[in-house]
Coordinates of N, CA and C in Angstrom, one line a residue:
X279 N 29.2 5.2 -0.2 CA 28.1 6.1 0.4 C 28.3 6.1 1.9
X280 N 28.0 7.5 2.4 CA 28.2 7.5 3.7 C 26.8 6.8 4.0
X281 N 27.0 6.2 5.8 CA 25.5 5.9 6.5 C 25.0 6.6 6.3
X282 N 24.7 8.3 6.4 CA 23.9 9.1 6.8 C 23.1 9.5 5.3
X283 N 24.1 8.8 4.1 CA 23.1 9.3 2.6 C 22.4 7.7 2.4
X284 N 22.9 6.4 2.8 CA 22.4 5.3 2.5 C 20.8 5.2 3.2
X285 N 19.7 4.9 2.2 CA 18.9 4.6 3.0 C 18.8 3.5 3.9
X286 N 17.4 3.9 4.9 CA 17.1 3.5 5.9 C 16.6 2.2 5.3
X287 N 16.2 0.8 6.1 CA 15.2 -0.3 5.2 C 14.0 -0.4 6.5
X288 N 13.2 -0.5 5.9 CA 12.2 -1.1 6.3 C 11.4 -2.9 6.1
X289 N 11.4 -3.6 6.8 CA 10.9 -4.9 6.7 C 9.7 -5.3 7.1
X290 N 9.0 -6.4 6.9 CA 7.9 -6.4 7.2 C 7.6 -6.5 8.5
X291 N 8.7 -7.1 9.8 CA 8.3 -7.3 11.2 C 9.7 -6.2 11.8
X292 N 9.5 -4.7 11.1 CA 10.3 -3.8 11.7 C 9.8 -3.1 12.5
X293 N 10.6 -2.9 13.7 CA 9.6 -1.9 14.7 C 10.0 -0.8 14.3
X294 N 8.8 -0.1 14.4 CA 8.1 0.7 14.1 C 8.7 1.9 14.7
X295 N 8.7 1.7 16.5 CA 9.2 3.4 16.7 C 10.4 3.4 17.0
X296 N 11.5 2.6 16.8 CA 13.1 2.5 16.1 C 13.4 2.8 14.7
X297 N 12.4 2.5 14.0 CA 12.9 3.0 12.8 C 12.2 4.6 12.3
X298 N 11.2 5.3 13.7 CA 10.7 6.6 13.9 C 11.8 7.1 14.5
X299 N 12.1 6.6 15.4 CA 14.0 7.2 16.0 C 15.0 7.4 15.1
X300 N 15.4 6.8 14.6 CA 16.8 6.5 13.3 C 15.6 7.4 12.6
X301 N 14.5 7.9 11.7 CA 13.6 9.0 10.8 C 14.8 10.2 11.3
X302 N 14.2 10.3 13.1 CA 14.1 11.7 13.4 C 15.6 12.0 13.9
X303 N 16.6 10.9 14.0 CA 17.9 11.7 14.0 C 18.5 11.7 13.1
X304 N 18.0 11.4 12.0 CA 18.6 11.6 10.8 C 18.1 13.2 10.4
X305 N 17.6 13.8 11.0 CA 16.4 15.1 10.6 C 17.3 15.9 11.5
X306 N 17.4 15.6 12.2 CA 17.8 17.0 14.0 C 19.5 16.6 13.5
X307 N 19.9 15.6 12.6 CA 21.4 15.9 12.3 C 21.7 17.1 11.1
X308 N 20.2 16.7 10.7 CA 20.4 17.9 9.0 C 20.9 17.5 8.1
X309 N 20.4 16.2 8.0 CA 20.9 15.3 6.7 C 20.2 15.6 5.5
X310 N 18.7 16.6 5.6 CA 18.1 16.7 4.4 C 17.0 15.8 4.2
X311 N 17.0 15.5 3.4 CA 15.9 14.7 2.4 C 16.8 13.3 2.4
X312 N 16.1 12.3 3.0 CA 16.4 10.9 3.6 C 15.2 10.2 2.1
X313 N 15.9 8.6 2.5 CA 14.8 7.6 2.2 C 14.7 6.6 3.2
X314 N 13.7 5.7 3.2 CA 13.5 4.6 3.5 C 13.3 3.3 2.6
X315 N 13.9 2.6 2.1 CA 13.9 1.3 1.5 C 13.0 0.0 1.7
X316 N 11.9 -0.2 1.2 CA 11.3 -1.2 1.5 C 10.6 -2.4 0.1
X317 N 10.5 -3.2 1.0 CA 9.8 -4.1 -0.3 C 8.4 -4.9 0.4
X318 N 7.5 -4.7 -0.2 CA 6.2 -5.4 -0.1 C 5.2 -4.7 0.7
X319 N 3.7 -5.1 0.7 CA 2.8 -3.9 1.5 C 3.6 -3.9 2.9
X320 N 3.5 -4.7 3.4 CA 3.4 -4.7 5.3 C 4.9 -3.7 5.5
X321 N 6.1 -3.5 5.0 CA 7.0 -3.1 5.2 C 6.4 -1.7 4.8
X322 N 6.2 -1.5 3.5 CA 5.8 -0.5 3.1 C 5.1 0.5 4.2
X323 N 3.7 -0.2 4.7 CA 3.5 0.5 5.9 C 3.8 0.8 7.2
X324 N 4.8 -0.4 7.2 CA 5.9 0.0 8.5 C 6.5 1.7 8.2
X325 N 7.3 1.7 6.9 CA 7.9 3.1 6.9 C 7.2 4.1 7.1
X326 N 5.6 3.9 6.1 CA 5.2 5.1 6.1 C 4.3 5.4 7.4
X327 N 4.2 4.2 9.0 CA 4.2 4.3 10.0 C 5.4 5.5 10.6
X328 N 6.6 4.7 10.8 CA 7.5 5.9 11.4 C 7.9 7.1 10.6
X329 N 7.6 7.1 9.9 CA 7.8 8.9 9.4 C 6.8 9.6 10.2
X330 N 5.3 9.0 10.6 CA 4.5 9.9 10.9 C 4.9 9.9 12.6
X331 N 5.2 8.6 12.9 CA 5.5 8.9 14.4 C 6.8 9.7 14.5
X332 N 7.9 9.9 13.5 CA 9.0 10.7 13.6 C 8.3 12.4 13.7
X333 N 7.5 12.8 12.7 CA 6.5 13.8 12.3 C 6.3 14.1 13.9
X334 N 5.2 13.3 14.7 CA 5.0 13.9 16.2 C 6.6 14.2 17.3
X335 N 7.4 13.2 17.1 CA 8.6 13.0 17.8 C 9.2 14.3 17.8
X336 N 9.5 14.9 16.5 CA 10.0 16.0 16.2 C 9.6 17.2 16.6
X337 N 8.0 17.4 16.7 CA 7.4 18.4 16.9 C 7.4 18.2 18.9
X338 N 6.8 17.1 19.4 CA 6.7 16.8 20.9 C 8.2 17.4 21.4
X339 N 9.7 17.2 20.6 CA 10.7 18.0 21.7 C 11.8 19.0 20.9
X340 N 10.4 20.2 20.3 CA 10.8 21.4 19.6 C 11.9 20.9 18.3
X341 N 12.0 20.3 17.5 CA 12.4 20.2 16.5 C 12.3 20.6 15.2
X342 N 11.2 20.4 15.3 CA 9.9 21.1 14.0 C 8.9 22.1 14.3
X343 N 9.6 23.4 14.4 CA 8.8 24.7 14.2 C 7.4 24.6 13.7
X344 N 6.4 25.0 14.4 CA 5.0 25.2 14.3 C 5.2 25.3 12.8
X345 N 3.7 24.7 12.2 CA 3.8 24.8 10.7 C 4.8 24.0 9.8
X346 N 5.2 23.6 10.0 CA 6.6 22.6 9.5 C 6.2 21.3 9.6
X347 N 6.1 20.4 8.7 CA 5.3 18.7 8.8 C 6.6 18.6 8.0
X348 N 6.8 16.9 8.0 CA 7.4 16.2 7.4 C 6.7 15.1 6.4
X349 N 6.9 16.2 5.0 CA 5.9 15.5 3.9 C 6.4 14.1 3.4
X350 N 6.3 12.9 2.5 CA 6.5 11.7 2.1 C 6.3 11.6 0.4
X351 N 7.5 11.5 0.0 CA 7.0 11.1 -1.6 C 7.3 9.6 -1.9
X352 N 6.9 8.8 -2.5 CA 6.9 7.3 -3.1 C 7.3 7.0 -4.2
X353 N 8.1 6.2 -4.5 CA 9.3 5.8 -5.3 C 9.6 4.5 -5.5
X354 N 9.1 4.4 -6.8 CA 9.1 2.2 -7.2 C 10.5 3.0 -7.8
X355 N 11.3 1.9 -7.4 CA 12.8 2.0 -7.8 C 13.1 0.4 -8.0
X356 N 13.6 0.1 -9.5 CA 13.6 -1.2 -10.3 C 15.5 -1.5 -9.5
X357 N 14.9 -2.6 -9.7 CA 16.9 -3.3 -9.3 C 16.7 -3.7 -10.2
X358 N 18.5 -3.6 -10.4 CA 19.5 -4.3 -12.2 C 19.1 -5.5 -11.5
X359 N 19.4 -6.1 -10.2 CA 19.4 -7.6 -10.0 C 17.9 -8.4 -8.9
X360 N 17.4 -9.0 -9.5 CA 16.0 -9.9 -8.7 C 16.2 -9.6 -7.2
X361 N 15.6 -9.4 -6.5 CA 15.5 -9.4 -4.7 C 15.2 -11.0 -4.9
X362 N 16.7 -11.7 -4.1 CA 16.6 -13.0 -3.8 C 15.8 -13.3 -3.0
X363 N 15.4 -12.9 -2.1 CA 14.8 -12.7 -1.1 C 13.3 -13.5 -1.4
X364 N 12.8 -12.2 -1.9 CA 11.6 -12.3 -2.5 C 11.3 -12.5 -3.7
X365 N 12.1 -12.6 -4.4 CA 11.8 -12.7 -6.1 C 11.3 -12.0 -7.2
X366 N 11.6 -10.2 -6.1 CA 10.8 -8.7 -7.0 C 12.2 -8.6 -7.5
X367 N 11.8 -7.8 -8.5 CA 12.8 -6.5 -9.5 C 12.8 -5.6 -9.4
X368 N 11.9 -5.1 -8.0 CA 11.6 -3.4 -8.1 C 11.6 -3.5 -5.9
X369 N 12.2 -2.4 -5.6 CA 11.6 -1.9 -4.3 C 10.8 -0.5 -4.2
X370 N 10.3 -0.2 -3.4 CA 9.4 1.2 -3.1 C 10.5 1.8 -2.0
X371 N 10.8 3.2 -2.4 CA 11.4 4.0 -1.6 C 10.7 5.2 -0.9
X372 N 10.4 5.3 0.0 CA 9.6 6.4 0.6 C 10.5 7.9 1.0
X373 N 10.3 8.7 0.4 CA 11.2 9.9 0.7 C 10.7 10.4 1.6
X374 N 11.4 11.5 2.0 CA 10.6 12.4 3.2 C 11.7 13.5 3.4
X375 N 11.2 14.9 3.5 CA 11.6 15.8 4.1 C 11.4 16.9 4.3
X376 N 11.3 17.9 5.3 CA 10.4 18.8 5.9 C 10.4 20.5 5.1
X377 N 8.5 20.1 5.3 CA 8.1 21.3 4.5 C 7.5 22.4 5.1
X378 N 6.5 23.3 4.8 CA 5.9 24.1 5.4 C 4.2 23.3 5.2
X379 N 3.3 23.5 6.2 CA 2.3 23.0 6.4 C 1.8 23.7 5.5
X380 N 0.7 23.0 4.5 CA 0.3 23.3 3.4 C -1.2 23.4 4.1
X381 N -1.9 24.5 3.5 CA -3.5 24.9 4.1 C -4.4 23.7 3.5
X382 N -5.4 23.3 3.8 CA -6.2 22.4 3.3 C -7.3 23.0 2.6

């Protein structure tokens, strides 16, 4: 797998607007529809932190055409093998990739 299809990971003491940087040039390369890889709440909120700061980043220097957000889908994704780590069978993958602003 190339870098640019492997997801991103997210950890639980990940900063935050580095892994909004690495979001948003993976976006202005035109890689598509990305993930982020994470395991446990606090990571979990790390990612779905920088997507949203990637979401402003994008729009702040013309990247994302008015009307254009960067939506987020969620994804428990089971491992064949235990996370030694932590001792799950499963990680949450957070997708993302840019849509048309949907009306409320």
């Amino acid at each position: 797998t190339s870098p640019e299809t492997r997801p991103l990971a997210a950890v639980k003491d990940s900063n935050v607007r580095k892994l909004a940087g690495a979001v948003a040039t993976r976006l202005r390369q035109g890689s598509g529809a990305q993930m982020i890889s994470c395991v446990g709440p606090v990571a979990s909120h790390a990612a779905l932190k920088s997507i949203i700061y990637a979401n402003g980043l994008l729009h702040e220097h013309g990247h994302l055409k008015d009307g254009r957000r960067l939506a987020v889908a969620i994804e428990k994704k089971v491992d064949s093998n235990e996370n030694f780590k932590t001792g799950t069978s499963y990680s949450t993958l957070l997708k993302w990739l840019v849509v048309d602003e949907v009306a409320a």
